[in-house]
Coordinates of C-alpha atoms and ligand atoms in Angstrom, one line a residue:
X1 CA 3.9 0.9 -22.0
X2 CA 5.9 -2.0 -23.4
X3 CA 8.1 -3.5 -20.7
X4 CA 10.8 -4.9 -23.0
X5 CA 11.2 -1.5 -24.6
X6 CA 11.4 0.2 -21.2
X7 CA 14.0 -2.2 -19.9
X8 CA 16.0 -1.8 -23.1
X9 CA 16.0 2.0 -22.6
X10 CA 17.2 1.5 -19.0
X11 CA 20.0 -0.9 -20.1
X12 CA 21.3 1.2 -23.0
X13 CA 21.6 4.4 -21.1
X14 CA 25.1 5.3 -19.9
X15 CA 24.7 9.0 -19.1
X16 CA 23.0 9.9 -15.8
X17 CA 19.2 10.4 -15.7
X18 CA 18.2 13.6 -14.0
X19 CA 16.3 11.5 -11.4
X20 CA 15.9 7.8 -10.8
X21 CA 12.9 7.1 -8.7
X22 CA 12.8 3.9 -6.5
X23 CA 9.2 2.7 -5.9
X24 CA 6.2 2.6 -8.1
X25 CA 3.4 3.6 -5.7
X26 CA 1.4 6.8 -5.7
X27 CA 4.4 8.8 -4.4
X28 CA 7.0 7.5 -7.0
X29 CA 4.7 7.5 -10.0
X30 CA 3.4 10.9 -9.0
X31 CA 7.0 12.1 -9.1
X32 CA 7.6 10.5 -12.5
X33 CA 4.6 12.3 -13.9
X34 CA 5.7 15.6 -12.4
X35 CA 9.3 15.4 -13.4
X36 CA 8.7 14.2 -17.0
X37 CA 6.0 16.8 -17.6
X38 CA 8.4 19.5 -16.6
X39 CA 10.9 18.2 -19.1
X40 CA 13.3 16.4 -16.7
X41 CA 14.7 13.1 -17.6
X42 CA 13.3 10.4 -15.3
X43 CA 13.4 6.7 -14.8
X44 CA 11.4 4.7 -12.2
X45 CA 12.0 1.2 -10.9
X46 CA 9.4 -0.9 -9.0
X47 CA 10.4 -4.1 -7.3
X48 CA 7.0 -5.9 -7.9
X49 CA 4.1 -4.5 -9.8
X50 CA 3.1 -0.9 -9.9
X51 CA 0.8 -0.3 -6.9
X52 CA 1.7 -3.6 -5.2
X53 CA 2.4 -1.7 -1.9
X54 CA 0.0 0.5 0.0
X55 CA -1.2 2.4 -3.0
X56 CA -3.7 -0.4 -4.1
X57 CA -4.8 -1.0 -0.5
X58 CA -6.3 2.3 0.7
X59 CA -9.8 3.0 1.8
X60 CA -10.4 4.6 -1.7
X61 CA -11.2 8.1 -0.4
X62 CA -10.0 11.3 -2.0
X63 CA -10.6 13.4 1.1
X64 CA -9.6 16.2 3.3
X65 CA -9.8 13.9 6.3
X66 CA -12.5 14.8 8.8
X67 CA -10.3 13.2 11.5
X68 CA -7.5 15.6 10.9
X69 CA -9.9 18.5 11.3
X70 CA -10.8 17.0 14.8
X71 CA -7.1 16.9 15.5
X72 CA -6.8 20.6 14.6
X73 CA -4.5 20.0 11.6
X74 CA -6.2 22.7 9.5
X75 CA -3.4 23.2 7.0
X76 CA -3.3 19.5 6.1
X77 CA -7.1 19.4 5.7
X78 CA -7.0 22.6 3.5
X79 CA -4.2 21.2 1.3
X80 CA -6.0 17.8 1.0
X81 CA -9.3 19.5 0.1
X82 CA -7.6 21.5 -2.6
X83 CA -5.9 18.4 -4.0
X84 CA -9.2 16.6 -3.9
X85 CA -10.6 19.2 -6.2
X86 CA -7.6 19.2 -8.5
X87 CA -7.7 15.4 -8.8
X88 CA -11.4 15.4 -9.6
X89 CA -10.8 18.0 -12.3
X90 CA -7.8 16.0 -13.8
X91 CA -9.2 12.4 -13.5
X92 CA -13.0 12.8 -13.5
X93 CA -13.3 9.2 -14.8
X94 CA -11.9 7.9 -11.5
X95 CA -12.9 10.4 -8.8
X96 CA -16.6 10.7 -7.8
X97 CA -18.5 12.7 -5.3
X98 CA -19.9 10.5 -2.6
X99 CA -22.4 11.4 0.2
X100 CA -21.3 10.4 3.7
X101 CA -23.8 10.3 6.5
X102 CA -22.8 10.5 10.2
X103 CA -25.7 8.8 12.0
X104 CA -26.7 10.5 15.3
X105 CA -27.8 8.6 18.3
X106 CA -27.1 11.3 21.0
X107 CA -28.8 14.8 21.2
X108 CA -25.4 16.7 20.9
X109 CA -24.2 14.9 17.8
X110 CA -26.3 16.8 15.2
X111 CA -25.2 20.3 16.3
X112 CA -21.6 19.2 16.9
X113 CA -21.0 17.3 13.7
X114 CA -23.2 19.7 11.8
X115 CA -21.0 22.6 12.7
X116 CA -17.7 20.6 12.2
X117 CA -18.7 19.5 8.7
X118 CA -19.8 23.0 7.8
X119 CA -16.3 24.1 8.6
X120 CA -14.9 21.2 6.5
X121 CA -16.8 22.5 3.5
X122 CA -15.9 26.1 4.1
X123 CA -12.2 25.1 4.2
X124 CA -12.6 23.6 0.7
X125 CA -13.5 27.0 -0.7
X126 CA -13.9 26.9 -4.5
X127 CA -12.9 23.2 -4.4
X128 CA -16.1 22.2 -2.4
X129 CA -18.0 19.0 -3.2
X130 CA -21.3 20.1 -1.7
X131 CA -22.8 21.6 1.4
X132 CA -23.3 19.5 4.5
X133 CA -26.8 19.2 5.9
X134 CA -28.5 18.0 9.1
X135 CA -30.9 15.2 8.3
X136 CA -34.1 14.1 10.0
X137 CA -34.5 10.5 11.2
X138 CA -36.6 9.7 8.0
X139 CA -34.0 11.4 5.7
X140 CA -31.2 9.4 7.4
X141 CA -33.2 6.1 6.9
X142 CA -33.8 7.0 3.2
X143 CA -30.1 7.3 2.6
X144 CA -29.1 4.4 4.9
X145 CA -31.9 1.9 4.8
X146 CA -29.9 -0.7 6.7
X147 CA -28.8 1.5 9.6
X148 CA -29.7 0.5 13.1
X149 CA -32.9 2.3 14.0
X150 CA -33.0 1.9 17.8
X151 CA -32.2 5.3 19.3
X152 CA -31.5 6.9 15.9
X153 CA -32.3 10.6 16.0
X154 CA -31.1 11.7 12.6
X155 CA -27.8 12.3 10.8
X156 CA -25.5 14.8 9.1
X157 CA -24.6 14.4 5.5
X158 CA -21.4 15.8 3.9
X159 CA -19.6 15.2 0.6
X160 CA -16.1 13.8 -0.1
X161 CA -14.4 12.0 -3.0
X162 CA -14.0 8.3 -3.8
X163 CA -11.8 6.6 -6.3
X164 CA -10.2 3.4 -7.5
X165 CA -6.6 3.6 -6.3
X166 CA -4.9 0.9 -8.4
X167 CA -6.6 2.1 -11.5
X168 CA -5.5 5.7 -10.9
X169 CA -2.0 4.4 -10.4
X170 CA -2.0 2.5 -13.7
X171 CA -3.3 5.6 -15.4
X172 CA -0.6 7.7 -13.8
X173 CA 2.1 5.2 -15.0
X174 CA 0.6 5.7 -18.5
X175 CA 0.6 9.5 -18.1
X176 CA 4.2 9.4 -17.0
X177 CA 5.2 7.2 -20.0
X178 CA 3.3 9.6 -22.3
X179 CA 5.3 12.5 -20.9
X180 CA 8.6 10.7 -21.6
X181 CA 9.4 8.8 -18.4
X182 CA 10.8 5.3 -18.5
X183 CA 9.1 3.0 -15.9
X184 CA 9.7 -0.7 -15.2
X185 CA 7.9 -3.1 -12.9
X186 CA 9.6 -6.2 -11.6
X187 CA 12.9 -4.4 -11.3
X188 CA 13.9 -4.2 -7.6
X189 CA 16.7 -1.9 -6.7
X190 CA 19.3 -4.0 -4.9
X191 CA 22.0 -1.4 -4.2
X192 CA 22.7 2.3 -4.3
X193 CA 26.0 3.3 -5.9
X194 CA 28.3 6.1 -4.9
X195 CA 30.9 8.2 -6.7
X196 CA 34.4 8.9 -5.6
X197 CA 33.1 11.9 -3.6
X198 CA 30.9 9.6 -1.5
X199 CA 27.7 10.9 -3.0
X200 CA 25.0 8.7 -4.4
X201 CA 25.3 8.5 -8.2
X202 CA 22.8 5.8 -9.2
X203 CA 21.3 2.5 -8.4
X204 CA 21.8 -1.2 -9.3
X205 CA 18.6 -3.0 -10.1
X206 CA 17.6 -6.5 -11.4
X207 CA 15.3 -7.2 -14.2
X208 CA 13.4 -10.1 -12.7
X209 CA 12.2 -11.4 -16.1
X210 CA 15.7 -11.8 -17.7
X211 CA 17.7 -12.0 -14.5
X212 CA 19.9 -9.2 -15.9
X213 CA 21.6 -6.6 -13.7
X214 CA 20.9 -3.0 -14.6
X215 CA 23.2 -0.1 -13.6
X216 CA 21.2 3.0 -13.6
X217 CA 23.2 6.3 -13.2
X218 CA 21.4 9.3 -11.7
X219 CA 22.0 12.9 -10.8
X220 CA 19.6 12.4 -7.9
X221 CA 18.1 9.1 -6.6
X222 CA 14.7 9.6 -5.1
X223 CA 13.6 7.0 -2.6
X224 CA 9.8 6.7 -2.8
X225 CA 9.4 3.3 -1.3
X226 CA 6.8 4.2 1.3
X227 CA 6.8 1.8 4.2
X228 CA 10.0 0.2 2.8
X229 CA 11.9 3.6 2.8
X230 CA 14.3 2.7 5.6
X231 CA 15.5 -0.5 3.8
X232 CA 16.6 1.6 0.8
X233 CA 18.1 4.3 3.0
X234 CA 20.2 1.6 4.6
X235 CA 21.5 0.7 1.2
X236 CA 23.2 4.1 1.1
X237 CA 23.9 4.5 4.8
X238 CA 23.9 1.2 6.8
X239 CA 23.6 3.1 10.1
X240 CA 20.7 5.4 9.0
X241 CA 18.3 5.7 11.9
X242 CA 14.7 4.7 11.1
X243 CA 12.3 7.3 9.7
X244 CA 9.2 5.1 9.4
X245 CA 6.8 3.8 12.0
X246 CA 4.8 1.3 10.0
X247 CA 1.2 0.7 10.9
X248 CA -1.3 -1.5 9.1
X249 CA -5.0 -1.0 8.4
X250 CA -7.4 -3.7 7.2
X251 CA -10.6 -3.5 5.2
X252 CA -13.4 -6.1 5.0
X253 CA -15.6 -6.3 1.8
X254 CA -19.2 -7.5 1.9
X255 CA -22.1 -7.8 -0.4
X256 CA -23.8 -4.6 -1.5
X257 CA -26.9 -5.6 0.4
X258 CA -25.3 -4.4 3.6
X259 CA -25.3 -0.8 2.3
X260 CA -27.8 -0.7 -0.6
X261 CA -28.1 3.1 -0.9
X262 CA -25.8 5.5 -2.6
X263 CA -24.5 7.0 0.6
X264 CA -21.6 5.9 2.8
X265 CA -21.5 5.8 6.6
X266 CA -18.9 7.7 8.6
X267 CA -18.5 6.6 12.2
X268 CA -16.7 9.5 13.9
X269 CA -15.6 7.7 17.1
X270 CA -14.9 4.0 17.3
X271 CA -13.9 2.3 20.5
X272 CA -10.3 3.1 19.8
X273 CA -11.0 6.7 19.1
X274 CA -10.7 6.5 15.3
X275 CA -13.1 7.1 12.4
X276 CA -14.5 4.2 10.4
X277 CA -16.1 4.1 7.0
X278 CA -18.6 1.8 5.3
X279 CA -18.7 2.8 1.7
X280 CA -20.3 1.5 -1.5
X281 CA -17.5 0.5 -3.9
X282 CA -17.7 -1.2 -7.2
X283 CA -21.1 -2.8 -6.3
X284 CA -19.9 -4.0 -2.9
X285 CA -19.6 -2.7 0.7
X286 CA -16.1 -1.8 1.9
X287 CA -15.6 -1.3 5.6
X288 CA -12.4 0.0 7.3
X289 CA -10.0 0.6 8.7
X290 CA -7.8 -0.2 11.6
X291 CA -4.4 1.3 12.8
X292 CA -2.1 -1.3 14.3
X293 CA 1.6 -0.7 14.7
X294 CA 3.8 -3.4 13.1
X295 CA 7.5 -4.2 13.3
X296 CA 8.4 -4.4 9.6
X297 CA 6.6 -4.0 6.3
X298 CA 5.9 -7.0 3.9
X299 CA 4.4 -7.1 0.4
X300 CA 1.4 -9.2 1.5
X301 CA 0.5 -8.1 5.0
X302 CA -2.1 -10.3 6.7
X303 CA -5.1 -9.2 8.9
X304 CA -4.9 -9.8 12.6
X305 CA -7.7 -11.6 14.3
X306 CA -8.4 -8.7 16.6
X307 CA -8.6 -6.3 13.6
X308 CA -11.3 -8.5 11.9
X309 CA -13.2 -8.8 15.2
X310 CA -13.0 -5.0 15.7
X311 CA -14.5 -4.2 12.3
X312 CA -17.2 -6.8 12.7
X313 CA -18.0 -5.5 16.1
X314 CA -18.2 -1.8 15.0
X315 CA -20.3 -2.8 12.0
X316 CA -22.7 -4.6 14.3
X317 CA -23.2 -1.4 16.3
X318 CA -24.5 0.5 13.3
X319 CA -26.0 -2.0 10.8
X320 CA -29.4 -3.5 11.3
X321 CA -28.2 -6.9 10.1
X322 CA -24.7 -7.4 11.6
X323 CA -22.3 -8.9 9.1
X324 CA -20.5 -12.1 10.3
X325 CA -17.2 -13.7 9.3
X326 CA -19.1 -15.8 6.7
X327 CA -20.3 -12.6 5.0
X328 CA -16.7 -11.4 4.3
X329 CA -16.0 -11.7 0.6
X330 CA -12.5 -10.3 0.8
X331 CA -10.1 -8.8 3.3
X332 CA -7.2 -6.6 2.3
X333 CA -4.4 -4.9 4.3
X334 CA -2.3 -1.8 3.7
X335 CA 0.7 -0.4 5.5
X336 CA 0.9 3.3 6.3
X337 CA 4.3 4.9 5.7
X338 CA 4.0 7.1 8.8
X339 CA 6.9 9.3 9.7
X340 CA 8.2 8.7 13.3
X341 CA 7.8 11.4 15.8
X342 CA 9.9 10.9 18.9
X343 CA 8.9 7.9 20.9
X344 CA 5.2 7.9 20.1
X345 CA 3.8 4.4 20.2
X346 CA 0.4 5.4 19.0
X347 CA 0.5 5.5 15.2
X348 CA -3.0 6.9 15.0
X349 CA -1.6 10.1 16.4
X350 CA 1.3 10.4 13.9
X351 CA 1.3 13.0 11.2
X352 CA -0.1 12.3 7.8
X353 CA 1.9 15.2 6.4
X354 CA 4.7 14.3 4.0
X355 CA 8.3 14.5 4.8
X356 CA 11.3 15.0 2.5
X357 CA 14.6 13.9 3.9
X358 CA 18.1 14.2 2.4
X359 CA 20.7 11.9 3.8
X360 CA 24.4 12.9 4.1
X361 CA 25.0 10.8 1.0
X362 CA 22.6 12.9 -1.0
X363 CA 19.9 10.2 -1.2
X364 CA 16.5 12.0 -1.2
X365 CA 13.7 10.1 0.6
X366 CA 10.1 11.3 0.3
X367 CA 7.4 9.7 2.4
X368 CA 4.3 10.0 4.5
X369 CA 1.4 11.9 3.0
X370 CA -1.8 10.5 1.6
X371 CA -3.0 9.3 -1.7
X372 CA -5.1 12.4 -2.0
X373 CA -2.0 14.6 -1.7
X374 CA 0.3 12.6 -4.0
X375 CA 0.4 15.5 -6.6
X376 CA 1.4 18.1 -4.2
X377 CA 4.0 15.8 -2.6
X378 CA 5.5 15.1 -6.0
X379 CA 5.6 18.8 -6.8
X380 CA 7.6 19.5 -3.5
X381 CA 9.9 16.5 -4.1
X382 CA 10.8 17.5 -7.7
X383 CA 11.5 21.1 -6.6
X384 CA 13.9 19.7 -3.9
X385 CA 15.5 17.2 -6.3
X386 CA 16.0 19.7 -9.0
X387 CA 17.7 22.0 -6.5
X388 CA 19.9 19.1 -5.2
X389 CA 20.9 18.2 -8.8
X390 CA 21.5 21.9 -9.6
X391 CA 19.2 21.6 -12.6
X392 CA 17.5 24.7 -14.1
X393 CA 14.2 25.5 -12.4
X394 CA 11.2 24.4 -14.4
X395 CA 7.6 25.2 -13.3
X396 CA 5.3 22.3 -12.2
X397 CA 2.4 21.7 -14.7
X398 CA 0.5 18.9 -13.0
X399 CA -2.3 21.2 -11.6
X400 CA -3.9 21.2 -15.0
X401 CA -2.5 18.0 -16.5
X402 CA -5.1 15.5 -17.5
X403 CA -4.5 11.9 -16.3
X404 CA -4.6 9.2 -18.9
X405 CA -8.2 8.0 -19.5
X406 CA -9.6 11.5 -18.8
X407 CA -13.3 11.5 -19.6
X408 CA -16.0 13.7 -18.2
X409 CA -19.0 11.3 -18.7
X410 CA -17.6 7.8 -18.2
X411 CA -20.9 6.4 -16.8
X412 CA -22.0 5.6 -20.3
X413 CA -19.3 2.9 -20.5
X414 CA -21.1 1.0 -17.7
X415 CA -18.9 -1.7 -16.3
X416 CA -15.9 -0.3 -18.2
X417 CA -16.4 3.3 -16.8
X418 CA -13.2 3.2 -14.8
X419 CA -11.2 3.0 -18.1
X420 CA -12.5 6.4 -19.2
X421 CA -11.4 7.2 -22.7
X422 CA -9.9 3.7 -23.1
X423 CA -13.3 2.0 -22.6
X424 CA -14.4 2.1 -26.3
X425 CA -11.3 0.2 -27.3
X426 CA -11.9 -2.5 -24.7
X427 CA -15.5 -2.7 -25.8
X428 CA -14.3 -3.2 -29.4
X429 CA -12.0 -6.0 -28.3
X430 CA -15.0 -7.7 -26.5
X431 CA -17.4 -7.2 -29.4
X432 CA -14.9 -8.5 -32.0
X433 CA -14.4 -11.9 -30.4
X434 CA -17.1 -13.8 -28.5
X435 CA -14.4 -15.4 -26.2
X436 CA -13.2 -12.0 -25.2
X437 CA -16.8 -10.7 -24.7
X438 CA -17.5 -13.3 -22.1
X439 CA -17.5 -12.5 -18.3
X440 CA -14.8 -14.2 -16.3
X441 CA -17.2 -15.0 -13.5
X442 CA -20.9 -14.5 -12.8
X443 CA -20.2 -12.7 -9.5
X444 CA -18.1 -9.8 -11.0
X445 CA -18.5 -7.7 -14.1
X446 CA -15.0 -8.3 -15.6
X447 CA -14.7 -9.4 -19.2
X448 CA -12.0 -11.6 -20.7
X449 CA -11.1 -8.6 -22.9
X450 CA -9.8 -6.8 -19.8
X451 CA -7.1 -9.5 -19.3
X452 CA -5.9 -9.0 -22.9
X453 CA -6.0 -5.2 -22.5
X454 CA -4.1 -5.3 -19.2
X455 CA -1.3 -7.3 -20.8
X456 CA -1.2 -5.4 -24.1
X457 CA -1.6 -1.8 -22.8
X458 CA -1.0 -1.7 -19.1
X459 CA 2.2 -3.7 -18.5
X460 CA 0.5 -6.5 -16.5
X461 CA 3.0 -9.3 -16.3
X462 CA 1.4 -11.8 -13.9
X463 CA -2.1 -13.2 -13.2
X464 CA -2.0 -11.5 -9.8
X465 CA -1.4 -8.1 -11.5
X466 CA -4.5 -8.7 -13.6
X467 CA -6.8 -10.0 -10.9
X468 CA -5.7 -7.6 -8.1
X469 CA -4.8 -4.3 -9.6
X470 CA -5.8 -4.1 -13.3
X471 CA -9.2 -5.4 -12.3
X472 CA -10.1 -5.5 -8.5
X473 CA -11.4 -9.0 -8.5
X474 CA -9.3 -10.3 -5.6
X475 CA -10.2 -7.3 -3.4
X476 CA -13.9 -7.5 -4.1
X477 CA -14.5 -11.3 -4.0
X478 CA -11.6 -13.6 -3.3
X479 CA -13.6 -16.8 -4.1
X480 CA -14.7 -15.4 -7.5
X481 CA -11.2 -14.3 -8.3
X482 CA -10.0 -17.9 -7.5
X483 CA -12.7 -19.3 -9.8
X484 CA -11.7 -17.1 -12.7
X485 CA -7.9 -17.7 -12.3
X486 CA -7.5 -20.6 -14.8
X487 CA -9.3 -18.9 -17.7
X488 CA -7.6 -15.6 -17.0
X489 CA -4.2 -17.3 -16.8
X490 CA -4.7 -19.0 -20.2
X491 CA -5.7 -15.7 -21.8
X492 CA -2.7 -13.9 -20.3
X493 CA -0.3 -16.7 -21.3
X494 CA -1.5 -16.4 -24.9
X495 CA -1.1 -12.7 -24.9
X496 CA 2.4 -12.8 -23.4
X497 CA 3.6 -15.7 -25.6
X498 CA 3.8 -18.2 -22.7
X499 CA 2.9 -21.9 -22.5
X500 CA 0.4 -23.8 -20.4
X501 CA 3.0 -24.7 -17.8
X502 CA 3.5 -21.0 -17.2
X503 CA -0.2 -20.5 -16.9
X504 CA -0.5 -23.4 -14.4
X505 CA 2.3 -21.9 -12.3
X506 CA 0.6 -18.5 -12.3
X507 CA -2.6 -20.1 -11.0
X508 CA -0.7 -21.8 -8.2
X509 CA 1.1 -18.6 -7.2
X510 CA -2.2 -16.7 -7.4
X511 CA -4.0 -19.2 -5.2
X512 CA -1.3 -18.9 -2.6
X513 CA -1.7 -15.1 -2.4
X514 CA -5.5 -15.3 -2.5
X515 CA -5.6 -17.3 0.7
X516 CA -4.6 -14.2 2.6
X517 CA -7.7 -12.4 1.2
X518 CA -10.1 -14.9 2.7
X519 CA -11.2 -15.1 6.3
X520 CA -13.0 -18.4 5.9
X521 CA -11.4 -21.5 7.3
Ligands
FAD601 C1 -5.2 1.1 5.4 C2 -4.9 2.4 4.7 C3 -5.9 3.2 4.2 C4 -5.6 4.4 3.5 N1 -6.7 5.1 3.0 C5 -6.4 6.2 2.3 C6 -7.5 6.9 1.7 O1 -8.6 6.5 1.7 N2 -7.2 8.1 1.1 C7 -5.9 8.6 1.0 O2 -5.7 9.7 0.5 N3 -4.9 7.9 1.5 C8 -5.1 6.7 2.2 N4 -4.0 6.0 2.7 C9 -2.7 6.5 2.5 C10 -2.1 6.1 1.1 O3 -2.6 4.9 0.7 C11 -0.6 6.1 1.2 O4 -0.1 7.3 1.7 C12 0.0 6.0 -0.2 O5 -0.5 4.9 -0.9 C13 1.5 5.7 -0.1 O6 2.1 5.6 -1.3 P1 3.7 5.3 -1.5 O7 3.9 5.3 -2.9 O8 4.4 6.2 -0.6 O9 3.9 3.8 -0.9 P2 3.6 2.4 -1.6 O10 2.3 2.4 -2.3 O11 3.8 1.4 -0.6 O12 4.7 2.3 -2.7 C14 6.1 2.0 -2.4 C15 6.6 1.1 -3.5 O13 8.0 0.9 -3.3 C16 8.3 -0.4 -3.8 N5 9.6 -0.8 -3.4 C17 10.0 -1.1 -2.1 N6 11.3 -1.4 -2.1 C18 11.8 -1.3 -3.4 C19 13.0 -1.5 -4.0 N7 14.1 -1.9 -3.3 N8 13.1 -1.4 -5.3 C20 12.1 -1.0 -6.1 N9 10.8 -0.8 -5.5 C21 10.7 -0.9 -4.2 C22 7.2 -1.3 -3.2 O14 7.0 -2.5 -3.9 C23 5.9 -0.3 -3.4 O15 5.2 -0.6 -4.6 C24 -4.3 4.8 3.3 C25 -3.3 4.0 3.8 C26 -3.5 2.8 4.5 C27 -2.4 2.0 5.0

């Protein structure tokens, strides 16, 4: 996981890689893990940091999708429930079983949701997370002490998975590297090259740290740029008609006091006919999400006023103490890479299934899907890519491949639990130097040692990488992240051999990004 060594390997190589993957989100990194673990030769290029796109901005659920069950998409639900089970088995340090309660205020809700959620669990088969149950009013209140009590009849509890998306992504980058893949962040692909036969034969990328241009030859180029996929397709075929209908979803983060129990709330029908979740996450309450069509994707999408109002209004319908704008600790926004279907203007109705598309130039684009199904999507994509490159077939091995950090009892590492088997090494760093053992801010559990670890072992290159994706500080509490920025920047500068001017510039850049995560004036 040394960036300089990775870039050197990319620059030195003159023979084609089996696959060059463009995009370092769940889709691209999943493909790198799959291809490398089958013994294919694979390189991956990410324009910003790994996970900068949608893959660090999800609702953090590893789920079958109760909503897709309502829509009758049984095959998607079954596939996702199976993948949920596989992911918990391969990354138990990051995926946990969470109880979700659907509060009932109408007489018909308990039998209706009770039956639907029974079916949900039956569809999971041997990958089930626990039986759903109908709860009395008292049992519902025990699980959700802050729920609105007027008219409350009871609830239905069911079980689904929860995870830390950016951390899983970093662990998957490490897994891919351990399997022999070469991966570089801050290396945007700027052009797709073609051979004399008109077929795509590689990419041109820029190493943003040295400014050097990299020519990366490939048997097959895999476009895994999620919401940005059409931009890369147009590099190969300027007239390519759009595949993606981007839609954004926002999340608001509040103090834990708004949801103090261990259960999440699932609202099965919001005013716009969607589901909404309020879930306990890293000692906070995360509420989301929305589904708003947008014109074009950006790397730092911003929440719209009506989206913020909608989440506050829906929260007020269910929580005894309605959260206000002043209670919002952070807001973050992700963009869905939904695949267009005809003229549908309603992105909420578009399929969450993945799509593999091969252009006339041979560029393979893989998009859609969900975080939960990234492994299956990667398996399908590598099968197709190997076929396209006429490579010998090799069986996929990721169903039983442990993800870096695998640990079956991570709770004992307390605030470092998400690091799994890496936690003792970070603890040793913290214990060996009082400065590294200190917390970065009182409001969050992060230690100075985690900044050093991120730079040394996880290819973090900027302050924003450390405070947004290696730790989740910015997404949990924007004001606390801003407070810790100067100290974290100094530590990072020391670790990367940079000076104070670099650290100051990092703080300034970070503060500019952090503004978008605060709703306060
Ligand atoms: C609001 C919201 C909530 C969600 N919640 C859940 C959930 O709870 N559970 C679940 O299973 N799924 C969820 N999803 C879906 C899931 O997050 C996405 O399906 C998944 O993250 C998409 O990953 P990706 O790799 O395709 O795209 P991305 O993560 O966006 O990755 C694409 C990458 O390509 C890079 N890139 C773009 N152009 C270039 C270039 N020219 N050169 C190099 N790199 C480039 C980008 O920088 C980016 O990092 C949610 C999605 C949204 C929007």
